[in-house]
PDB file of C-alpha atoms in Angstrom:
ATOM      1  CA  UNK E   1     -22.162  -9.894 -51.821  1.00  0.00           C
ATOM      2  CA  UNK E   2     -20.892  -8.630 -48.560  1.00  0.00           C
ATOM      3  CA  UNK E   3     -23.247  -8.194 -45.647  1.00  0.00           C
ATOM      4  CA  UNK E   4     -23.991  -4.798 -44.676  1.00  0.00           C
ATOM      5  CA  UNK E   5     -23.650  -3.937 -40.953  1.00  0.00           C
ATOM      6  CA  UNK E   6     -26.634  -2.305 -39.275  1.00  0.00           C
ATOM      7  CA  UNK E   7     -25.931   0.348 -36.523  1.00  0.00           C
ATOM      8  CA  UNK E   8     -27.853  -0.762 -33.545  1.00  0.00           C
ATOM      9  CA  UNK E   9     -27.563  -0.895 -29.795  1.00  0.00           C
ATOM     10  CA  UNK E  10     -26.495  -4.049 -27.908  1.00  0.00           C
ATOM     11  CA  UNK E  11     -28.678  -5.659 -25.484  1.00  0.00           C
ATOM     12  CA  UNK E  12     -26.181  -4.543 -22.719  1.00  0.00           C
ATOM     13  CA  UNK E  13     -26.452  -1.046 -23.725  1.00  0.00           C
ATOM     14  CA  UNK E  14     -30.345  -1.068 -23.647  1.00  0.00           C
ATOM     15  CA  UNK E  15     -30.174  -2.633 -20.234  1.00  0.00           C
ATOM     16  CA  UNK E  16     -27.858  -0.172 -18.895  1.00  0.00           C
ATOM     17  CA  UNK E  17     -29.956   2.795 -20.246  1.00  0.00           C
ATOM     18  CA  UNK E  18     -33.317   1.213 -18.692  1.00  0.00           C
ATOM     19  CA  UNK E  19     -31.303   0.857 -15.396  1.00  0.00           C
ATOM     20  CA  UNK E  20     -30.488   4.502 -15.325  1.00  0.00           C
ATOM     21  CA  UNK E  21     -33.863   5.567 -16.380  1.00  0.00           C
ATOM     22  CA  UNK E  22     -35.274   3.625 -13.529  1.00  0.00           C
ATOM     23  CA  UNK E  23     -32.864   5.253 -11.061  1.00  0.00           C
ATOM     24  CA  UNK E  24     -33.827   8.763 -12.448  1.00  0.00           C
ATOM     25  CA  UNK E  25     -37.694   8.103 -12.088  1.00  0.00           C
ATOM     26  CA  UNK E  26     -37.331   6.584  -8.629  1.00  0.00           C
ATOM     27  CA  UNK E  27     -35.370   9.725  -7.449  1.00  0.00           C
ATOM     28  CA  UNK E  28     -37.992  12.041  -9.112  1.00  0.00           C
ATOM     29  CA  UNK E  29     -40.902  10.080  -7.584  1.00  0.00           C
ATOM     30  CA  UNK E  30     -39.291  10.392  -4.088  1.00  0.00           C
ATOM     31  CA  UNK E  31     -38.517  14.040  -4.376  1.00  0.00           C
ATOM     32  CA  UNK E  32     -42.240  14.565  -5.502  1.00  0.00           C
ATOM     33  CA  UNK E  33     -43.470  12.347  -2.484  1.00  0.00           C
ATOM     34  CA  UNK E  34     -41.288  14.505  -0.044  1.00  0.00           C
ATOM     35  CA  UNK E  35     -42.480  17.868  -1.582  1.00  0.00           C
ATOM     36  CA  UNK E  36     -46.100  16.653  -1.557  1.00  0.00           C
ATOM     37  CA  UNK E  37     -45.795  15.621   2.180  1.00  0.00           C
ATOM     38  CA  UNK E  38     -44.326  18.941   2.961  1.00  0.00           C
ATOM     39  CA  UNK E  39     -46.910  20.955   1.106  1.00  0.00           C
ATOM     40  CA  UNK E  40     -49.773  18.866   2.990  1.00  0.00           C
ATOM     41  CA  UNK E  41     -48.250  19.592   6.346  1.00  0.00           C
ATOM     42  CA  UNK E  42     -47.867  23.274   5.437  1.00  0.00           C
ATOM     43  CA  UNK E  43     -51.393  23.662   4.238  1.00  0.00           C
ATOM     44  CA  UNK E  44     -53.000  21.756   7.284  1.00  0.00           C
ATOM     45  CA  UNK E  45     -50.903  24.212   9.649  1.00  0.00           C
ATOM     46  CA  UNK E  46     -51.993  27.249   7.822  1.00  0.00           C
ATOM     47  CA  UNK E  47     -55.660  26.094   7.880  1.00  0.00           C
ATOM     48  CA  UNK E  48     -55.558  25.816  11.611  1.00  0.00           C
ATOM     49  CA  UNK E  49     -53.828  29.117  11.999  1.00  0.00           C
ATOM     50  CA  UNK E  50     -56.427  30.756   9.828  1.00  0.00           C
ATOM     51  CA  UNK E  51     -59.154  29.452  11.776  1.00  0.00           C
ATOM     52  CA  UNK E  52     -57.488  30.581  14.987  1.00  0.00           C
ATOM     53  CA  UNK E  53     -57.303  34.039  13.440  1.00  0.00           C
ATOM     54  CA  UNK E  54     -60.860  33.981  12.349  1.00  0.00           C
ATOM     55  CA  UNK E  55     -62.177  32.826  15.754  1.00  0.00           C
ATOM     56  CA  UNK E  56     -60.054  35.763  17.323  1.00  0.00           C
ATOM     57  CA  UNK E  57     -61.715  38.169  14.915  1.00  0.00           C
ATOM     58  CA  UNK E  58     -65.156  37.202  15.384  1.00  0.00           C
ATOM     59  CA  UNK E  59     -64.846  36.968  19.055  1.00  0.00           C
ATOM     60  CA  UNK E  60     -63.293  40.494  19.195  1.00  0.00           C
ATOM     61  CA  UNK E  61     -66.327  41.654  16.937  1.00  0.00           C
ATOM     62  CA  UNK E  62     -68.817  40.076  18.953  1.00  0.00           C
ATOM     63  CA  UNK E  63     -67.362  41.227  22.392  1.00  0.00           C
ATOM     64  CA  UNK E  64     -67.493  44.901  21.079  1.00  0.00           C
ATOM     65  CA  UNK E  65     -71.130  44.803  19.523  1.00  0.00           C
ATOM     66  CA  UNK E  66     -72.979  43.070  22.016  1.00  0.00           C
ATOM     67  CA  UNK E  67     -74.410  44.711  25.174  1.00  0.00           C
ATOM     68  CA  UNK E  68     -73.975  41.784  27.816  1.00  0.00           C
ATOM     69  CA  UNK E  69     -72.057  38.508  27.934  1.00  0.00           C
ATOM     70  CA  UNK E  70     -73.290  35.690  30.276  1.00  0.00           C
ATOM     71  CA  UNK E  71     -71.477  32.504  31.280  1.00  0.00           C
ATOM     72  CA  UNK E  72     -73.284  29.218  30.098  1.00  0.00           C
ATOM     73  CA  UNK E  73     -72.345  25.484  30.533  1.00  0.00           C
ATOM     74  CA  UNK E  74     -69.236  25.049  28.168  1.00  0.00           C
ATOM     75  CA  UNK E  75     -69.584  28.440  26.591  1.00  0.00           C
ATOM     76  CA  UNK E  76     -70.738  31.987  26.695  1.00  0.00           C
ATOM     77  CA  UNK E  77     -73.961  33.845  25.322  1.00  0.00           C
ATOM     78  CA  UNK E  78     -73.508  37.376  23.919  1.00  0.00           C
ATOM     79  CA  UNK E  79     -76.825  39.410  24.079  1.00  0.00           C
ATOM     80  CA  UNK E  80     -77.130  42.364  21.709  1.00  0.00           C
ATOM     81  CA  UNK E  81     -80.057  44.751  20.644  1.00  0.00           C
ATOM     82  CA  UNK E  82     -80.894  42.822  17.450  1.00  0.00           C
ATOM     83  CA  UNK E  83     -79.329  39.284  17.635  1.00  0.00           C
ATOM     84  CA  UNK E  84     -77.762  36.935  20.112  1.00  0.00           C
ATOM     85  CA  UNK E  85     -74.704  34.692  19.598  1.00  0.00           C
ATOM     86  CA  UNK E  86     -73.711  31.714  21.634  1.00  0.00           C
ATOM     87  CA  UNK E  87     -70.242  30.056  21.631  1.00  0.00           C
ATOM     88  CA  UNK E  88     -69.857  26.635  22.792  1.00  0.00           C
ATOM     89  CA  UNK E  89     -66.471  25.358  23.499  1.00  0.00           C
ATOM     90  CA  UNK E  90     -66.390  21.580  23.119  1.00  0.00           C
ATOM     91  CA  UNK E  91     -63.595  18.953  22.765  1.00  0.00           C
ATOM     92  CA  UNK E  92     -62.000  19.744  19.476  1.00  0.00           C
ATOM     93  CA  UNK E  93     -64.453  22.264  18.281  1.00  0.00           C
ATOM     94  CA  UNK E  94     -65.564  25.884  19.034  1.00  0.00           C
ATOM     95  CA  UNK E  95     -69.262  26.414  17.728  1.00  0.00           C
ATOM     96  CA  UNK E  96     -70.411  29.988  17.114  1.00  0.00           C
ATOM     97  CA  UNK E  97     -74.205  29.924  16.701  1.00  0.00           C
ATOM     98  CA  UNK E  98     -76.060  32.997  15.629  1.00  0.00           C
ATOM     99  CA  UNK E  99     -79.596  32.433  16.809  1.00  0.00           C
ATOM    100  CA  UNK E 100     -82.039  31.139  14.142  1.00  0.00           C
ATOM    101  CA  UNK E 101     -79.465  31.983  11.403  1.00  0.00           C
ATOM    102  CA  UNK E 102     -76.355  29.681  11.143  1.00  0.00           C
ATOM    103  CA  UNK E 103     -73.572  27.911  13.016  1.00  0.00           C
ATOM    104  CA  UNK E 104     -69.965  28.526  12.462  1.00  0.00           C
ATOM    105  CA  UNK E 105     -67.612  25.557  13.278  1.00  0.00           C
ATOM    106  CA  UNK E 106     -64.092  26.162  14.101  1.00  0.00           C
ATOM    107  CA  UNK E 107     -62.062  22.988  14.340  1.00  0.00           C
ATOM    108  CA  UNK E 108     -59.665  23.812  17.097  1.00  0.00           C
ATOM    109  CA  UNK E 109     -59.098  22.360  20.603  1.00  0.00           C
ATOM    110  CA  UNK E 110     -59.882  24.782  23.220  1.00  0.00           C
ATOM    111  CA  UNK E 111     -58.435  24.291  26.706  1.00  0.00           C
ATOM    112  CA  UNK E 112     -58.401  26.204  30.084  1.00  0.00           C
ATOM    113  CA  UNK E 113     -61.560  28.109  29.573  1.00  0.00           C
ATOM    114  CA  UNK E 114     -61.641  30.767  32.345  1.00  0.00           C
ATOM    115  CA  UNK E 115     -64.621  33.167  32.564  1.00  0.00           C
ATOM    116  CA  UNK E 116     -64.175  36.213  34.960  1.00  0.00           C
ATOM    117  CA  UNK E 117     -65.814  39.282  36.016  1.00  0.00           C
ATOM    118  CA  UNK E 118     -63.562  42.226  37.409  1.00  0.00           C
ATOM    119  CA  UNK E 119     -60.852  39.581  37.901  1.00  0.00           C
ATOM    120  CA  UNK E 120     -62.805  36.919  39.753  1.00  0.00           C
ATOM    121  CA  UNK E 121     -63.941  33.621  38.378  1.00  0.00           C
ATOM    122  CA  UNK E 122     -67.719  33.453  38.008  1.00  0.00           C
ATOM    123  CA  UNK E 123     -70.570  30.887  37.979  1.00  0.00           C
ATOM    124  CA  UNK E 124     -72.657  29.805  35.034  1.00  0.00           C
ATOM    125  CA  UNK E 125     -75.491  32.446  34.507  1.00  0.00           C
ATOM    126  CA  UNK E 126     -73.451  35.284  35.666  1.00  0.00           C
ATOM    127  CA  UNK E 127     -72.266  38.247  33.579  1.00  0.00           C
ATOM    128  CA  UNK E 128     -68.645  38.124  32.492  1.00  0.00           C
ATOM    129  CA  UNK E 129     -66.168  40.625  31.160  1.00  0.00           C
ATOM    130  CA  UNK E 130     -63.187  38.372  30.703  1.00  0.00           C
ATOM    131  CA  UNK E 131     -62.542  35.381  28.643  1.00  0.00           C
ATOM    132  CA  UNK E 132     -59.273  33.423  28.612  1.00  0.00           C
ATOM    133  CA  UNK E 133     -58.505  30.090  27.037  1.00  0.00           C
ATOM    134  CA  UNK E 134     -56.149  28.459  24.713  1.00  0.00           C
ATOM    135  CA  UNK E 135     -56.503  26.987  21.275  1.00  0.00           C
ATOM    136  CA  UNK E 136     -54.266  24.045  20.192  1.00  0.00           C
ATOM    137  CA  UNK E 137     -53.273  24.530  16.457  1.00  0.00           C
ATOM    138  CA  UNK E 138     -50.665  21.861  16.227  1.00  0.00           C
ATOM    139  CA  UNK E 139     -49.130  19.173  18.372  1.00  0.00           C
ATOM    140  CA  UNK E 140     -47.569  21.137  21.313  1.00  0.00           C
ATOM    141  CA  UNK E 141     -48.427  24.637  19.910  1.00  0.00           C
ATOM    142  CA  UNK E 142     -51.242  26.470  21.782  1.00  0.00           C
ATOM    143  CA  UNK E 143     -52.322  29.940  21.115  1.00  0.00           C
ATOM    144  CA  UNK E 144     -53.593  32.038  24.170  1.00  0.00           C
ATOM    145  CA  UNK E 145     -57.042  33.814  23.583  1.00  0.00           C
ATOM    146  CA  UNK E 146     -57.737  36.797  25.775  1.00  0.00           C
ATOM    147  CA  UNK E 147     -60.794  38.946  25.398  1.00  0.00           C
ATOM    148  CA  UNK E 148     -62.111  41.757  27.556  1.00  0.00           C
ATOM    149  CA  UNK E 149     -65.175  43.786  27.620  1.00  0.00           C
ATOM    150  CA  UNK E 150     -65.670  47.167  29.356  1.00  0.00           C
ATOM    151  CA  UNK E 151     -69.336  47.581  30.357  1.00  0.00           C
ATOM    152  CA  UNK E 152     -71.037  51.039  30.828  1.00  0.00           C
ATOM    153  CA  UNK E 153     -73.046  51.563  34.116  1.00  0.00           C
ATOM    154  CA  UNK E 154     -76.306  51.479  32.195  1.00  0.00           C
ATOM    155  CA  UNK E 155     -75.267  48.164  30.630  1.00  0.00           C
ATOM    156  CA  UNK E 156     -74.742  46.670  34.091  1.00  0.00           C
ATOM    157  CA  UNK E 157     -77.860  47.852  35.604  1.00  0.00           C
ATOM    158  CA  UNK E 158     -80.070  46.294  32.972  1.00  0.00           C
TER     159      UNK E 158
END
């Protein structure tokens, strides 16, 4: 009886196949890591830009809908007919507090806060009609925020 030869892979062929598989898996894992890192950076950048746009939107709405704006320590107070809103500009945060309702937090870094009335910088407690500052959304990227309010004569005499 002659021995029947079985078809099988040699140990060397299996080793080479495993080596090639390991190389392909490591390349895929590295590519996944790079894409994940890029996505996380993209997501964080978009979140901070979204917060900056939301802050601009609510400040524009509040400037238009409240009758008077007063300078406070580290912020402003907007006084309206029915509800008051306070903005506090702190290190790394902008807080928007609607009295006795809730507080919104914007995780942005405000800088160079300038409060003016008719082009002149004012003291705490005075009425303002101009608010200028910058918010940092990324390393080295700052967005200017400029808000203006035009008062009627009736509003200024109250």
